[in-house]
Amino acid sequence: MNPLLTAAQNAAEPLGTKSDSIVITGGKPLKGTIAVRGAKNLATKAMVAALLGDTPSTLKDVPDISDVQVVRGLLSVYGVKVTDGARGELHFDTSKVESAHFADIDAHAGASRIPILFCGPLLHRLGEARIPDLGGCRIGDRPIDFHLDALRQFGATVDKSYEGIHLTAPDGLHGAEIALPYPSVGATEQVLLTAVLAKGTTELKNAAIEPEIMDLIAILQKMGAIISVEPNRVILIEGVDRLDGYTHRALFDRNEVASWASAALVTHGDIFVEGAKQAEMMTFLNVFRKVGGAFDIQENGIRFWHPGGNLKPVTIETDVHPGFMTDWQQPLIVALTQAHGVSIVHETVYENRLGFTEALNEMGAQIVVHPSGLPDHPRRVARRDFEQAAVITGPTKLHGANIRVPDLRGGFSHLIAALSAEGQSVISNMGIIDRGYEHIIDKLDALGADFVYEG
Ligand code: EPU
């Protein structure tokens, strides 16, 4: 137990406290083919959606990552029978959904933020829901006020106690007019998962419209929901009396694709990412090309490589979809340490997502983080109060270092920095990377990385 961390952060620790270090000898280009499967940020939500169905559901292409295991554990606590099918298929039998105690929920929920999304489905099925302290990556405060405000608007009563949050809706939930203060991915999912079975119509304004949300809407439509996506971030949901299960193949993991693309650039490599698709990657591909990366879109995936020549600096802002995703900036920043000139990355989604650059500086990078952004810098759109900016001056030679993985995306960046660096690095706490990158060790092996894994 680390007294400097919150309960949720401590709960997240065990994943990364096994003896899970990797010793990397850098300097070898990553070359070969790897496959991506369903998106962490869709599959976990689709698993929760299964709770809404009166009949069984099947999700295909579920990635073998620890965040999926967490949600699987939680579903079993609520009486959902989850069974494995062939190659990444999960079946959900929801015929015996039952209430659970805080202690059991807590035991399974530790490292994830997904439990908050169980609220609507559990309120519909059981009239109550219990939510423990939430985990997830340490990238800011990550409050849940939008979620709780929306649930109150649907008619839920929210009681907070030392154990967590207890929600009740003895008279059922009704449709609502909800305007989110910010197009939050999680809060939009919360509204969707609650509104589909609420009595009446829900109008959601300022909704997130990420491809993972569109895929969740597709799943809910398969189940019998009536949802229309209107212009200007408005989503209308007409509540229905019941929903069936679904059969669905999860959308591919865009964040993993962007990560491997950056890995190819950083290591002067050549990686074919099977399962990657162009439409959902367009914003990333534009930036990748401007930096000097090459890609080739094929039927069954996208090939990314370093075509030689100098990488070029860029200025980017992370944003909600269709902007440049916050989860893409960390691996790209490693590539920008090799660009000739000064790059600027504004992080506008989370208030604390540039801390991972400290380790890159220890490896030889020249990155200055401005914790309150760069006020005088011309901005495309005025943002919320908090933003950070990283100013990256390149190119700088990277050398090996000992690094403890701080969070999922930051950890991947450290990994690829080590793979490109001169000399040896020891990266510990690799378990955090298992939260979102499937079979990372096998993939590094397939790409010819030079490492010894002490897992
Ligand atoms: N926010 C609030 N109040 C709320 C909810 C969000 O202030 O009630 C703020 C957050 O603190 C943050 C911003 O709104 O500053 C955006 O948060 P959002 O709700 O959109 O994020 P999320 O749903 O918690 C998901 C992904 C993240 C991804 C973001 C943005 C999952 C499980 N997580 O988080 O993925 O970065 O959307 O696209 O879907 C990752 O995969 O590594 C990851 C962190």
Short mmCIF file of N, CA and C and ligand atoms in Angstrom, two decimals, residues 40-41 45 113-114 139 142-147 182-187 210 255 325-327 349-351 353 384 386 408-409, ligand 1:
data_model
loop_
_atom_site.label_atom_id
_atom_site.label_comp_id
_atom_site.label_asym_id
_atom_site.label_seq_id
_atom_site.Cartn_x
_atom_site.Cartn_y
_atom_site.Cartn_z
N LYS A 40 -10.17 -1.82 -26.96
CA LYS A 40 -10.41 -1.83 -25.50
C LYS A 40 -11.59 -0.92 -25.17
N ASN A 41 -11.60 0.28 -25.80
CA ASN A 41 -12.59 1.28 -25.42
C ASN A 41 -13.96 1.06 -26.06
N LYS A 45 -17.23 -1.68 -23.14
CA LYS A 45 -18.57 -1.07 -23.06
C LYS A 45 -19.62 -2.02 -23.65
N ARG A 113 -12.18 1.98 -14.87
CA ARG A 113 -13.22 3.01 -14.75
C ARG A 113 -14.55 2.52 -15.29
N ILE A 114 -14.57 1.32 -15.85
CA ILE A 114 -15.80 0.83 -16.49
C ILE A 114 -16.96 0.65 -15.50
N ILE A 139 -4.11 10.06 -15.07
CA ILE A 139 -3.83 11.11 -16.06
C ILE A 139 -4.66 12.34 -15.77
N ARG A 142 -10.01 12.94 -13.38
CA ARG A 142 -11.00 12.06 -13.99
C ARG A 142 -12.28 11.95 -13.15
N PRO A 143 -12.97 13.06 -12.94
CA PRO A 143 -14.19 13.03 -12.13
C PRO A 143 -15.34 12.31 -12.84
N ILE A 144 -16.42 12.06 -12.10
CA ILE A 144 -17.58 11.39 -12.71
C ILE A 144 -18.84 12.25 -12.54
N ASP A 145 -18.63 13.57 -12.38
CA ASP A 145 -19.79 14.46 -12.16
C ASP A 145 -20.78 14.45 -13.33
N PHE A 146 -20.28 14.38 -14.58
CA PHE A 146 -21.21 14.37 -15.73
C PHE A 146 -22.10 13.11 -15.66
N HIS A 147 -21.47 12.01 -15.25
CA HIS A 147 -22.21 10.73 -15.17
C HIS A 147 -23.32 10.83 -14.13
N TYR A 182 -19.08 18.99 -21.64
CA TYR A 182 -17.96 18.67 -22.53
C TYR A 182 -18.31 17.34 -23.18
N PRO A 183 -17.93 17.12 -24.46
CA PRO A 183 -18.33 15.86 -25.11
C PRO A 183 -17.55 14.65 -24.56
N SER A 184 -17.85 14.29 -23.34
CA SER A 184 -17.16 13.19 -22.66
C SER A 184 -17.58 11.85 -23.26
N VAL A 185 -16.59 11.02 -23.54
CA VAL A 185 -16.84 9.69 -24.11
C VAL A 185 -17.65 8.87 -23.10
N GLY A 186 -17.15 8.78 -21.87
CA GLY A 186 -17.80 7.94 -20.86
C GLY A 186 -19.20 8.42 -20.55
N ALA A 187 -19.39 9.75 -20.41
CA ALA A 187 -20.72 10.26 -20.05
C ALA A 187 -21.71 10.02 -21.19
N GLU A 210 -17.14 9.67 -31.01
CA GLU A 210 -16.00 8.82 -31.37
C GLU A 210 -16.50 7.56 -32.09
N ASN A 255 -6.34 3.06 -31.12
CA ASN A 255 -5.21 3.52 -30.31
C ASN A 255 -4.02 2.60 -30.46
N MET A 325 -6.68 12.33 -31.34
CA MET A 325 -7.00 11.74 -30.03
C MET A 325 -5.90 11.95 -28.99
N THR A 326 -6.33 12.16 -27.77
CA THR A 326 -5.37 12.30 -26.66
C THR A 326 -4.51 11.03 -26.49
N ASP A 327 -5.05 9.87 -26.85
CA ASP A 327 -4.29 8.61 -26.68
C ASP A 327 -3.22 8.41 -27.77
N VAL A 349 -7.46 17.48 -23.56
CA VAL A 349 -8.52 16.60 -23.06
C VAL A 349 -8.32 16.29 -21.57
N TYR A 350 -7.10 15.92 -21.19
CA TYR A 350 -6.79 15.65 -19.79
C TYR A 350 -5.82 16.69 -19.26
N GLU A 351 -5.87 16.93 -17.96
CA GLU A 351 -5.03 17.99 -17.40
C GLU A 351 -3.65 17.50 -16.98
N ARG A 353 -1.47 14.76 -18.70
CA ARG A 353 -1.13 13.63 -19.55
C ARG A 353 0.21 13.80 -20.25
N ARG A 384 -11.03 24.47 -22.66
CA ARG A 384 -11.36 24.60 -21.25
C ARG A 384 -10.19 25.23 -20.49
N PHE A 386 -8.10 24.09 -18.38
CA PHE A 386 -6.82 23.40 -18.28
C PHE A 386 -6.34 22.88 -19.62
N LEU A 408 -0.88 3.55 -19.12
CA LEU A 408 -0.94 2.73 -20.33
C LEU A 408 -0.22 3.33 -21.54
N ARG A 409 -0.67 4.51 -21.96
CA ARG A 409 -0.10 5.08 -23.20
C ARG A 409 1.31 5.63 -22.97
N1 EPU B 1 -14.74 14.57 -17.38
C1 EPU B 1 -15.28 15.29 -16.35
N2 EPU B 1 -16.37 14.76 -15.70
C2 EPU B 1 -16.92 13.57 -16.04
C3 EPU B 1 -16.35 12.83 -17.12
C4 EPU B 1 -15.25 13.36 -17.77
O1 EPU B 1 -14.82 16.38 -16.01
O2 EPU B 1 -17.90 13.14 -15.41
C5 EPU B 1 -13.53 15.11 -18.08
C6 EPU B 1 -12.32 14.19 -17.85
O3 EPU B 1 -11.70 14.45 -16.62
C7 EPU B 1 -11.46 14.53 -19.04
C8 EPU B 1 -12.49 14.82 -20.15
O4 EPU B 1 -13.73 15.08 -19.48
O5 EPU B 1 -10.72 15.69 -18.78
C9 EPU B 1 -12.68 13.69 -21.13
O6 EPU B 1 -13.00 12.50 -20.46
P1 EPU B 1 -13.88 11.35 -21.13
O7 EPU B 1 -15.06 11.13 -20.27
O8 EPU B 1 -14.13 11.70 -22.56
O9 EPU B 1 -12.91 10.13 -21.03
P2 EPU B 1 -13.23 8.67 -20.51
O10 EPU B 1 -14.54 8.20 -21.01
O11 EPU B 1 -12.96 8.57 -19.05
C10 EPU B 1 -12.26 7.43 -22.59
C11 EPU B 1 -11.18 6.41 -22.80
C12 EPU B 1 -9.82 7.06 -22.66
C13 EPU B 1 -9.72 8.18 -23.69
C14 EPU B 1 -10.87 9.19 -23.50
C15 EPU B 1 -10.89 10.27 -24.54
C16 EPU B 1 -12.19 4.39 -22.02
C17 EPU B 1 -12.23 3.30 -21.02
N3 EPU B 1 -11.31 5.35 -21.82
O12 EPU B 1 -12.09 7.89 -21.24
O13 EPU B 1 -8.87 6.07 -22.96
O14 EPU B 1 -8.50 8.84 -23.54
O15 EPU B 1 -12.13 8.48 -23.54
O16 EPU B 1 -11.05 9.73 -25.80
O17 EPU B 1 -12.93 4.36 -23.00
C18 EPU B 1 -6.85 4.91 -22.79
O18 EPU B 1 -7.33 4.08 -23.56
O19 EPU B 1 -5.63 4.90 -22.44
C19 EPU B 1 -7.71 5.96 -22.24
C20 EPU B 1 -7.37 6.71 -21.20
#
